[in-house]
């Protein structure tokens, strides 16, 4: 079955710096890719999602890149600020309408003032 | 704005007791889920419930059972808790299976003494 690896597990950056989180997956049939943010004591909240026909998507300081050849998904936070401090998860699912999203292991991002 | 409501926020109990967690969504979604998040933030799908169809992750112990009265409610019962059940239980909903955005509740933190 699908396996997703996410790295790094912990990431500290200074305010204004960029932060990059990477996920790799194993199933070439994977067709739906998303990033979620979990703030302390809260549930997960969707940041962005892309389908497999999209290589790059940018929204409000976030950039998602999808490299299907290398089976790699990345999230780039440009100009991070302390409010971005949270745990970030990638999540993928198959094109067959699989009933579940497969989540990465999470990245704890800390943005220092 | 919260649209997936979980109660209680916290629950402390002893080994062998029965517990029940509630989840309600006001988004009109037809699919609901339960996830378990361990102390390392790893997320594991437990159940999904779509149009009265229950899909169970085969790794979930039989002491766990979902209970649904209608498509807006999906409760989780644990018949006889064990120490390894200590975790945060996250409820989520979506409009259909597969590629759709998941909307999460804030979670119920269970501590088993």
PDB file of C-alpha atoms in Angstrom:
ATOM      1  CA  UNK A   1       0.000   0.000   0.000  1.00  0.00           C
ATOM      2  CA  UNK A   2       0.851   3.661  -0.170  1.00  0.00           C
ATOM      3  CA  UNK A   3       3.608   4.897   2.101  1.00  0.00           C
ATOM      4  CA  UNK A   4       4.333   8.524   2.809  1.00  0.00           C
ATOM      5  CA  UNK A   5       7.495   9.860   4.381  1.00  0.00           C
ATOM      6  CA  UNK A   6       7.742  13.428   5.592  1.00  0.00           C
ATOM      7  CA  UNK A   7      10.786  15.400   6.606  1.00  0.00           C
ATOM      8  CA  UNK A   8      12.110  17.099   8.572  1.00  0.00           C
ATOM      9  CA  UNK A   9      10.292  16.156  11.783  1.00  0.00           C
ATOM     10  CA  UNK A  10      11.330  19.465  13.359  1.00  0.00           C
ATOM     11  CA  UNK A  11      12.186  22.755  11.675  1.00  0.00           C
ATOM     12  CA  UNK A  12      13.185  26.064  13.250  1.00  0.00           C
ATOM     13  CA  UNK A  13      13.534  29.241  11.203  1.00  0.00           C
ATOM     14  CA  UNK A  14      13.813  32.943  11.870  1.00  0.00           C
ATOM     15  CA  UNK A  15      10.972  35.286  11.091  1.00  0.00           C
ATOM     16  CA  UNK A  16      11.146  36.286   7.449  1.00  0.00           C
ATOM     17  CA  UNK A  17      13.022  33.158   6.373  1.00  0.00           C
ATOM     18  CA  UNK A  18      11.524  30.453   4.207  1.00  0.00           C
ATOM     19  CA  UNK A  19      10.645  26.989   5.465  1.00  0.00           C
ATOM     20  CA  UNK A  20      10.485  23.923   3.249  1.00  0.00           C
ATOM     21  CA  UNK A  21       8.803  20.647   4.127  1.00  0.00           C
ATOM     22  CA  UNK A  22       9.026  17.603   1.877  1.00  0.00           C
ATOM     23  CA  UNK A  23       6.992  14.437   1.482  1.00  0.00           C
ATOM     24  CA  UNK A  24       7.751  11.452  -0.675  1.00  0.00           C
ATOM     25  CA  UNK A  25       5.215   8.820  -1.610  1.00  0.00           C
ATOM     26  CA  UNK A  26       5.396   5.402  -3.209  1.00  0.00           C
ATOM     27  CA  UNK A  27       2.261   4.859  -5.278  1.00  0.00           C
ATOM     28  CA  UNK A  28       2.408   6.336  -8.774  1.00  0.00           C
ATOM     29  CA  UNK A  29      -1.415   6.180  -8.932  1.00  0.00           C
ATOM     30  CA  UNK A  30      -1.642   8.827  -6.223  1.00  0.00           C
ATOM     31  CA  UNK A  31      -3.727  11.644  -7.620  1.00  0.00           C
ATOM     32  CA  UNK A  32      -4.655  13.983  -4.792  1.00  0.00           C
ATOM     33  CA  UNK A  33      -2.173  15.853  -2.639  1.00  0.00           C
ATOM     34  CA  UNK A  34      -2.789  18.196   0.239  1.00  0.00           C
ATOM     35  CA  UNK A  35      -1.159  20.039   3.124  1.00  0.00           C
ATOM     36  CA  UNK A  36      -2.721  20.546   6.526  1.00  0.00           C
ATOM     37  CA  UNK A  37      -1.759  22.730   9.466  1.00  0.00           C
ATOM     38  CA  UNK A  38      -2.415  21.808  13.093  1.00  0.00           C
ATOM     39  CA  UNK A  39      -2.072  24.491  15.712  1.00  0.00           C
ATOM     40  CA  UNK A  40      -1.640  23.579  19.368  1.00  0.00           C
ATOM     41  CA  UNK A  41      -4.779  22.073  20.878  1.00  0.00           C
ATOM     42  CA  UNK A  42      -6.699  22.163  17.612  1.00  0.00           C
ATOM     43  CA  UNK A  43      -7.647  19.913  14.754  1.00  0.00           C
ATOM     44  CA  UNK A  44      -6.070  19.958  11.311  1.00  0.00           C
ATOM     45  CA  UNK A  45      -6.934  22.660   8.824  1.00  0.00           C
ATOM     46  CA  UNK A  46      -6.446  22.400   5.067  1.00  0.00           C
ATOM     47  CA  UNK A  47      -3.852  24.804   3.631  1.00  0.00           C
ATOM     48  CA  UNK A  48      -3.782  23.760  -0.004  1.00  0.00           C
ATOM     49  CA  UNK A  49      -4.570  20.816  -2.225  1.00  0.00           C
ATOM     50  CA  UNK A  50      -3.532  19.906  -5.756  1.00  0.00           C
ATOM     51  CA  UNK A  51      -4.399  17.199  -8.227  1.00  0.00           C
ATOM     52  CA  UNK A  52      -1.764  15.228 -10.084  1.00  0.00           C
ATOM     53  CA  UNK A  53      -2.066  17.399 -13.193  1.00  0.00           C
ATOM     54  CA  UNK A  54      -0.695  20.409 -11.303  1.00  0.00           C
ATOM     55  CA  UNK A  55       3.063  20.930 -10.807  1.00  0.00           C
ATOM     56  CA  UNK A  56       2.983  24.162  -8.870  1.00  0.00           C
ATOM     57  CA  UNK A  57       0.429  26.139  -6.900  1.00  0.00           C
ATOM     58  CA  UNK A  58       0.898  29.368  -4.974  1.00  0.00           C
ATOM     59  CA  UNK A  59      -1.451  30.972  -2.494  1.00  0.00           C
ATOM     60  CA  UNK A  60      -0.866  33.638   0.153  1.00  0.00           C
ATOM     61  CA  UNK A  61       2.823  33.022   0.809  1.00  0.00           C
ATOM     62  CA  UNK A  62       2.604  29.252   0.353  1.00  0.00           C
ATOM     63  CA  UNK A  63       3.974  27.294  -2.593  1.00  0.00           C
ATOM     64  CA  UNK A  64       3.205  23.639  -3.252  1.00  0.00           C
ATOM     65  CA  UNK A  65       5.408  21.794  -5.723  1.00  0.00           C
ATOM     66  CA  UNK A  66       4.629  18.349  -7.088  1.00  0.00           C
ATOM     67  CA  UNK A  67       7.325  16.285  -8.782  1.00  0.00           C
ATOM     68  CA  UNK A  68       5.576  13.161 -10.072  1.00  0.00           C
ATOM     69  CA  UNK A  69       8.737  11.694 -11.520  1.00  0.00           C
ATOM     70  CA  UNK A  70      10.430  11.670  -8.127  1.00  0.00           C
ATOM     71  CA  UNK A  71       7.136  11.162  -6.240  1.00  0.00           C
ATOM     72  CA  UNK A  72       7.880  14.222  -4.147  1.00  0.00           C
ATOM     73  CA  UNK A  73       5.586  16.882  -2.747  1.00  0.00           C
ATOM     74  CA  UNK A  74       6.868  20.002  -1.044  1.00  0.00           C
ATOM     75  CA  UNK A  75       5.467  22.940   0.864  1.00  0.00           C
ATOM     76  CA  UNK A  76       7.384  26.193   0.924  1.00  0.00           C
ATOM     77  CA  UNK A  77       6.420  28.921   3.368  1.00  0.00           C
ATOM     78  CA  UNK A  78       8.024  32.123   2.141  1.00  0.00           C
ATOM     79  CA  UNK A  79       8.694  34.839   4.727  1.00  0.00           C
ATOM     80  CA  UNK A  80       7.513  32.782   7.689  1.00  0.00           C
ATOM     81  CA  UNK A  81       6.165  34.578  10.742  1.00  0.00           C
ATOM     82  CA  UNK A  82       5.597  33.369  14.330  1.00  0.00           C
ATOM     83  CA  UNK A  83       1.921  32.692  13.608  1.00  0.00           C
ATOM     84  CA  UNK A  84       3.038  29.964  11.196  1.00  0.00           C
ATOM     85  CA  UNK A  85       4.401  27.938  14.098  1.00  0.00           C
ATOM     86  CA  UNK A  86       2.431  24.673  14.067  1.00  0.00           C
ATOM     87  CA  UNK A  87       2.602  21.054  12.954  1.00  0.00           C
ATOM     88  CA  UNK A  88       2.273  20.566   9.214  1.00  0.00           C
ATOM     89  CA  UNK A  89       1.086  17.373   7.545  1.00  0.00           C
ATOM     90  CA  UNK A  90       1.039  16.243   3.952  1.00  0.00           C
ATOM     91  CA  UNK A  91      -1.775  13.924   2.916  1.00  0.00           C
ATOM     92  CA  UNK A  92      -2.312  11.933  -0.267  1.00  0.00           C
ATOM     93  CA  UNK A  93      -4.959   9.678  -1.726  1.00  0.00           C
ATOM     94  CA  UNK A  94      -5.354   7.477  -4.755  1.00  0.00           C
ATOM     95  CA  UNK A  95      -7.329   8.316  -7.841  1.00  0.00           C
ATOM     96  CA  UNK A  96      -9.672   5.411  -7.323  1.00  0.00           C
ATOM     97  CA  UNK A  97     -11.660   7.347  -4.740  1.00  0.00           C
ATOM     98  CA  UNK A  98      -9.948   5.636  -1.873  1.00  0.00           C
ATOM     99  CA  UNK A  99     -11.764   6.135   1.348  1.00  0.00           C
ATOM    100  CA  UNK A 100      -8.789   7.389   3.239  1.00  0.00           C
ATOM    101  CA  UNK A 101      -6.111  10.022   3.092  1.00  0.00           C
ATOM    102  CA  UNK A 102      -2.634   8.813   3.973  1.00  0.00           C
ATOM    103  CA  UNK A 103      -0.961  11.367   6.210  1.00  0.00           C
ATOM    104  CA  UNK A 104       2.723  12.059   6.600  1.00  0.00           C
ATOM    105  CA  UNK A 105       4.293  11.963  10.048  1.00  0.00           C
ATOM    106  CA  UNK A 106       4.174  15.718  10.544  1.00  0.00           C
ATOM    107  CA  UNK A 107       6.700  18.540  10.810  1.00  0.00           C
ATOM    108  CA  UNK A 108       6.823  20.739  13.893  1.00  0.00           C
ATOM    109  CA  UNK A 109       7.658  24.209  12.569  1.00  0.00           C
ATOM    110  CA  UNK A 110       8.865  26.883  14.966  1.00  0.00           C
ATOM    111  CA  UNK A 111       9.282  30.434  13.689  1.00  0.00           C
ATOM    112  CA  UNK A 112      11.371  32.565  16.001  1.00  0.00           C
ATOM    113  CA  UNK A 113      10.915  36.363  16.161  1.00  0.00           C
TER     114      UNK A 113
ATOM    115  CA  UNK B   1     -15.118  28.940  12.316  1.00  0.00           C
ATOM    116  CA  UNK B   2     -15.654  25.548  13.966  1.00  0.00           C
ATOM    117  CA  UNK B   3     -18.121  23.307  12.221  1.00  0.00           C
ATOM    118  CA  UNK B   4     -17.081  19.925  13.621  1.00  0.00           C
ATOM    119  CA  UNK B   5     -17.805  19.687  17.313  1.00  0.00           C
ATOM    120  CA  UNK B   6     -16.302  17.127  19.630  1.00  0.00           C
ATOM    121  CA  UNK B   7     -17.098  16.412  23.252  1.00  0.00           C
ATOM    122  CA  UNK B   8     -15.548  16.040  25.698  1.00  0.00           C
ATOM    123  CA  UNK B   9     -12.289  17.920  25.221  1.00  0.00           C
ATOM    124  CA  UNK B  10     -10.521  15.747  27.765  1.00  0.00           C
ATOM    125  CA  UNK B  11     -11.298  12.470  29.455  1.00  0.00           C
ATOM    126  CA  UNK B  12      -9.365  10.628  32.134  1.00  0.00           C
ATOM    127  CA  UNK B  13     -10.337   7.072  32.982  1.00  0.00           C
ATOM    128  CA  UNK B  14      -9.021   3.800  34.286  1.00  0.00           C
ATOM    129  CA  UNK B  15      -8.114   0.620  32.462  1.00  0.00           C
ATOM    130  CA  UNK B  16     -11.149  -1.515  31.684  1.00  0.00           C
ATOM    131  CA  UNK B  17     -13.703   1.273  31.699  1.00  0.00           C
ATOM    132  CA  UNK B  18     -16.002   2.102  28.807  1.00  0.00           C
ATOM    133  CA  UNK B  19     -15.834   5.540  27.226  1.00  0.00           C
ATOM    134  CA  UNK B  20     -17.798   7.286  24.520  1.00  0.00           C
ATOM    135  CA  UNK B  21     -16.862  10.361  22.526  1.00  0.00           C
ATOM    136  CA  UNK B  22     -19.284  12.484  20.564  1.00  0.00           C
ATOM    137  CA  UNK B  23     -18.875  14.192  17.220  1.00  0.00           C
ATOM    138  CA  UNK B  24     -21.291  16.380  15.329  1.00  0.00           C
ATOM    139  CA  UNK B  25     -20.795  18.273  12.060  1.00  0.00           C
ATOM    140  CA  UNK B  26     -22.930  21.116  10.808  1.00  0.00           C
ATOM    141  CA  UNK B  27     -21.528  21.229   7.265  1.00  0.00           C
ATOM    142  CA  UNK B  28     -24.103  18.955   5.668  1.00  0.00           C
ATOM    143  CA  UNK B  29     -21.375  16.476   4.768  1.00  0.00           C
ATOM    144  CA  UNK B  30     -22.165  12.844   4.051  1.00  0.00           C
ATOM    145  CA  UNK B  31     -18.913  11.320   5.238  1.00  0.00           C
ATOM    146  CA  UNK B  32     -17.384  11.301   8.700  1.00  0.00           C
ATOM    147  CA  UNK B  33     -14.181   9.860  10.086  1.00  0.00           C
ATOM    148  CA  UNK B  34     -12.374   9.057  13.284  1.00  0.00           C
ATOM    149  CA  UNK B  35      -8.599   9.388  13.502  1.00  0.00           C
ATOM    150  CA  UNK B  36      -6.267   8.518  16.349  1.00  0.00           C
ATOM    151  CA  UNK B  37      -3.293  10.836  16.936  1.00  0.00           C
ATOM    152  CA  UNK B  38      -0.577   9.492  19.194  1.00  0.00           C
ATOM    153  CA  UNK B  39       1.907  11.361  21.343  1.00  0.00           C
ATOM    154  CA  UNK B  40       4.272  11.709  18.368  1.00  0.00           C
ATOM    155  CA  UNK B  41       1.498  13.387  16.355  1.00  0.00           C
ATOM    156  CA  UNK B  42       1.133  10.387  14.025  1.00  0.00           C
ATOM    157  CA  UNK B  43      -2.333  10.143  12.519  1.00  0.00           C
ATOM    158  CA  UNK B  44      -4.063   6.833  11.954  1.00  0.00           C
ATOM    159  CA  UNK B  45      -7.450   6.435  10.288  1.00  0.00           C
ATOM    160  CA  UNK B  46      -9.817   4.305  12.330  1.00  0.00           C
ATOM    161  CA  UNK B  47     -13.198   4.482  10.604  1.00  0.00           C
ATOM    162  CA  UNK B  48     -15.105   6.241   7.903  1.00  0.00           C
ATOM    163  CA  UNK B  49     -18.886   6.347   7.622  1.00  0.00           C
ATOM    164  CA  UNK B  50     -20.518   7.281   4.310  1.00  0.00           C
ATOM    165  CA  UNK B  51     -24.203   6.868   3.453  1.00  0.00           C
ATOM    166  CA  UNK B  52     -24.643   4.258   6.162  1.00  0.00           C
ATOM    167  CA  UNK B  53     -21.589   2.389   4.891  1.00  0.00           C
ATOM    168  CA  UNK B  54     -18.968   1.772   7.520  1.00  0.00           C
ATOM    169  CA  UNK B  55     -15.387   1.223   6.468  1.00  0.00           C
ATOM    170  CA  UNK B  56     -13.082  -0.025   9.159  1.00  0.00           C
ATOM    171  CA  UNK B  57      -9.314   0.061   9.255  1.00  0.00           C
ATOM    172  CA  UNK B  58      -8.518  -3.588   9.849  1.00  0.00           C
ATOM    173  CA  UNK B  59      -5.831  -2.732  12.389  1.00  0.00           C
ATOM    174  CA  UNK B  60      -8.332  -1.156  14.794  1.00  0.00           C
ATOM    175  CA  UNK B  61      -9.004  -3.363  17.850  1.00  0.00           C
ATOM    176  CA  UNK B  62     -12.536  -4.702  18.175  1.00  0.00           C
ATOM    177  CA  UNK B  63     -13.102  -2.824  21.434  1.00  0.00           C
ATOM    178  CA  UNK B  64     -13.505   0.314  19.307  1.00  0.00           C
ATOM    179  CA  UNK B  65     -16.858   0.842  17.622  1.00  0.00           C
ATOM    180  CA  UNK B  66     -18.399   3.824  15.815  1.00  0.00           C
ATOM    181  CA  UNK B  67     -22.017   4.755  16.365  1.00  0.00           C
ATOM    182  CA  UNK B  68     -24.053   6.911  14.013  1.00  0.00           C
ATOM    183  CA  UNK B  69     -27.615   8.129  14.455  1.00  0.00           C
ATOM    184  CA  UNK B  70     -27.611  10.228  11.292  1.00  0.00           C
ATOM    185  CA  UNK B  71     -25.105  11.594   8.806  1.00  0.00           C
ATOM    186  CA  UNK B  72     -24.316  14.582  11.046  1.00  0.00           C
ATOM    187  CA  UNK B  73     -23.224  12.464  14.019  1.00  0.00           C
ATOM    188  CA  UNK B  74     -20.533   9.848  14.433  1.00  0.00           C
ATOM    189  CA  UNK B  75     -19.674   8.835  17.964  1.00  0.00           C
ATOM    190  CA  UNK B  76     -16.843   6.581  19.072  1.00  0.00           C
ATOM    191  CA  UNK B  77     -17.165   3.997  21.803  1.00  0.00           C
ATOM    192  CA  UNK B  78     -14.306   2.144  23.434  1.00  0.00           C
ATOM    193  CA  UNK B  79     -15.631  -0.863  25.281  1.00  0.00           C
ATOM    194  CA  UNK B  80     -12.769  -1.566  27.659  1.00  0.00           C
ATOM    195  CA  UNK B  81      -9.946   0.929  27.475  1.00  0.00           C
ATOM    196  CA  UNK B  82      -6.309  -0.057  27.655  1.00  0.00           C
ATOM    197  CA  UNK B  83      -3.239   2.096  28.370  1.00  0.00           C
ATOM    198  CA  UNK B  84      -2.260   2.221  24.694  1.00  0.00           C
ATOM    199  CA  UNK B  85      -5.577   3.887  23.911  1.00  0.00           C
ATOM    200  CA  UNK B  86      -4.256   7.114  25.459  1.00  0.00           C
ATOM    201  CA  UNK B  87      -4.206   9.547  22.539  1.00  0.00           C
ATOM    202  CA  UNK B  88      -6.065  12.393  20.909  1.00  0.00           C
ATOM    203  CA  UNK B  89      -9.082  11.237  18.926  1.00  0.00           C
ATOM    204  CA  UNK B  90      -9.919  13.496  15.999  1.00  0.00           C
ATOM    205  CA  UNK B  91     -13.248  13.502  14.243  1.00  0.00           C
ATOM    206  CA  UNK B  92     -13.498  14.813  10.698  1.00  0.00           C
ATOM    207  CA  UNK B  93     -16.044  15.168   7.937  1.00  0.00           C
ATOM    208  CA  UNK B  94     -15.964  15.607   4.177  1.00  0.00           C
ATOM    209  CA  UNK B  95     -18.263  15.854   1.204  1.00  0.00           C
ATOM    210  CA  UNK B  96     -17.661  12.403  -0.212  1.00  0.00           C
ATOM    211  CA  UNK B  97     -14.697  10.091  -0.103  1.00  0.00           C
ATOM    212  CA  UNK B  98     -11.253  10.438  -1.554  1.00  0.00           C
ATOM    213  CA  UNK B  99     -10.209  13.794  -2.885  1.00  0.00           C
ATOM    214  CA  UNK B 100     -12.278  16.062  -0.728  1.00  0.00           C
ATOM    215  CA  UNK B 101     -11.129  18.369   2.014  1.00  0.00           C
ATOM    216  CA  UNK B 102     -11.360  17.037   5.541  1.00  0.00           C
ATOM    217  CA  UNK B 103     -12.740  19.320   8.221  1.00  0.00           C
ATOM    218  CA  UNK B 104     -11.505  18.374  11.671  1.00  0.00           C
ATOM    219  CA  UNK B 105     -12.804  18.873  15.157  1.00  0.00           C
ATOM    220  CA  UNK B 106     -10.484  20.019  17.927  1.00  0.00           C
ATOM    221  CA  UNK B 107     -10.109  16.498  19.262  1.00  0.00           C
ATOM    222  CA  UNK B 108     -10.750  14.581  22.459  1.00  0.00           C
ATOM    223  CA  UNK B 109      -7.694  13.807  24.558  1.00  0.00           C
ATOM    224  CA  UNK B 110      -8.001  10.470  26.343  1.00  0.00           C
ATOM    225  CA  UNK B 111      -5.750   9.530  29.237  1.00  0.00           C
ATOM    226  CA  UNK B 112      -5.958   5.964  30.525  1.00  0.00           C
ATOM    227  CA  UNK B 113      -4.476   5.461  33.980  1.00  0.00           C
TER     228      UNK B 113
END
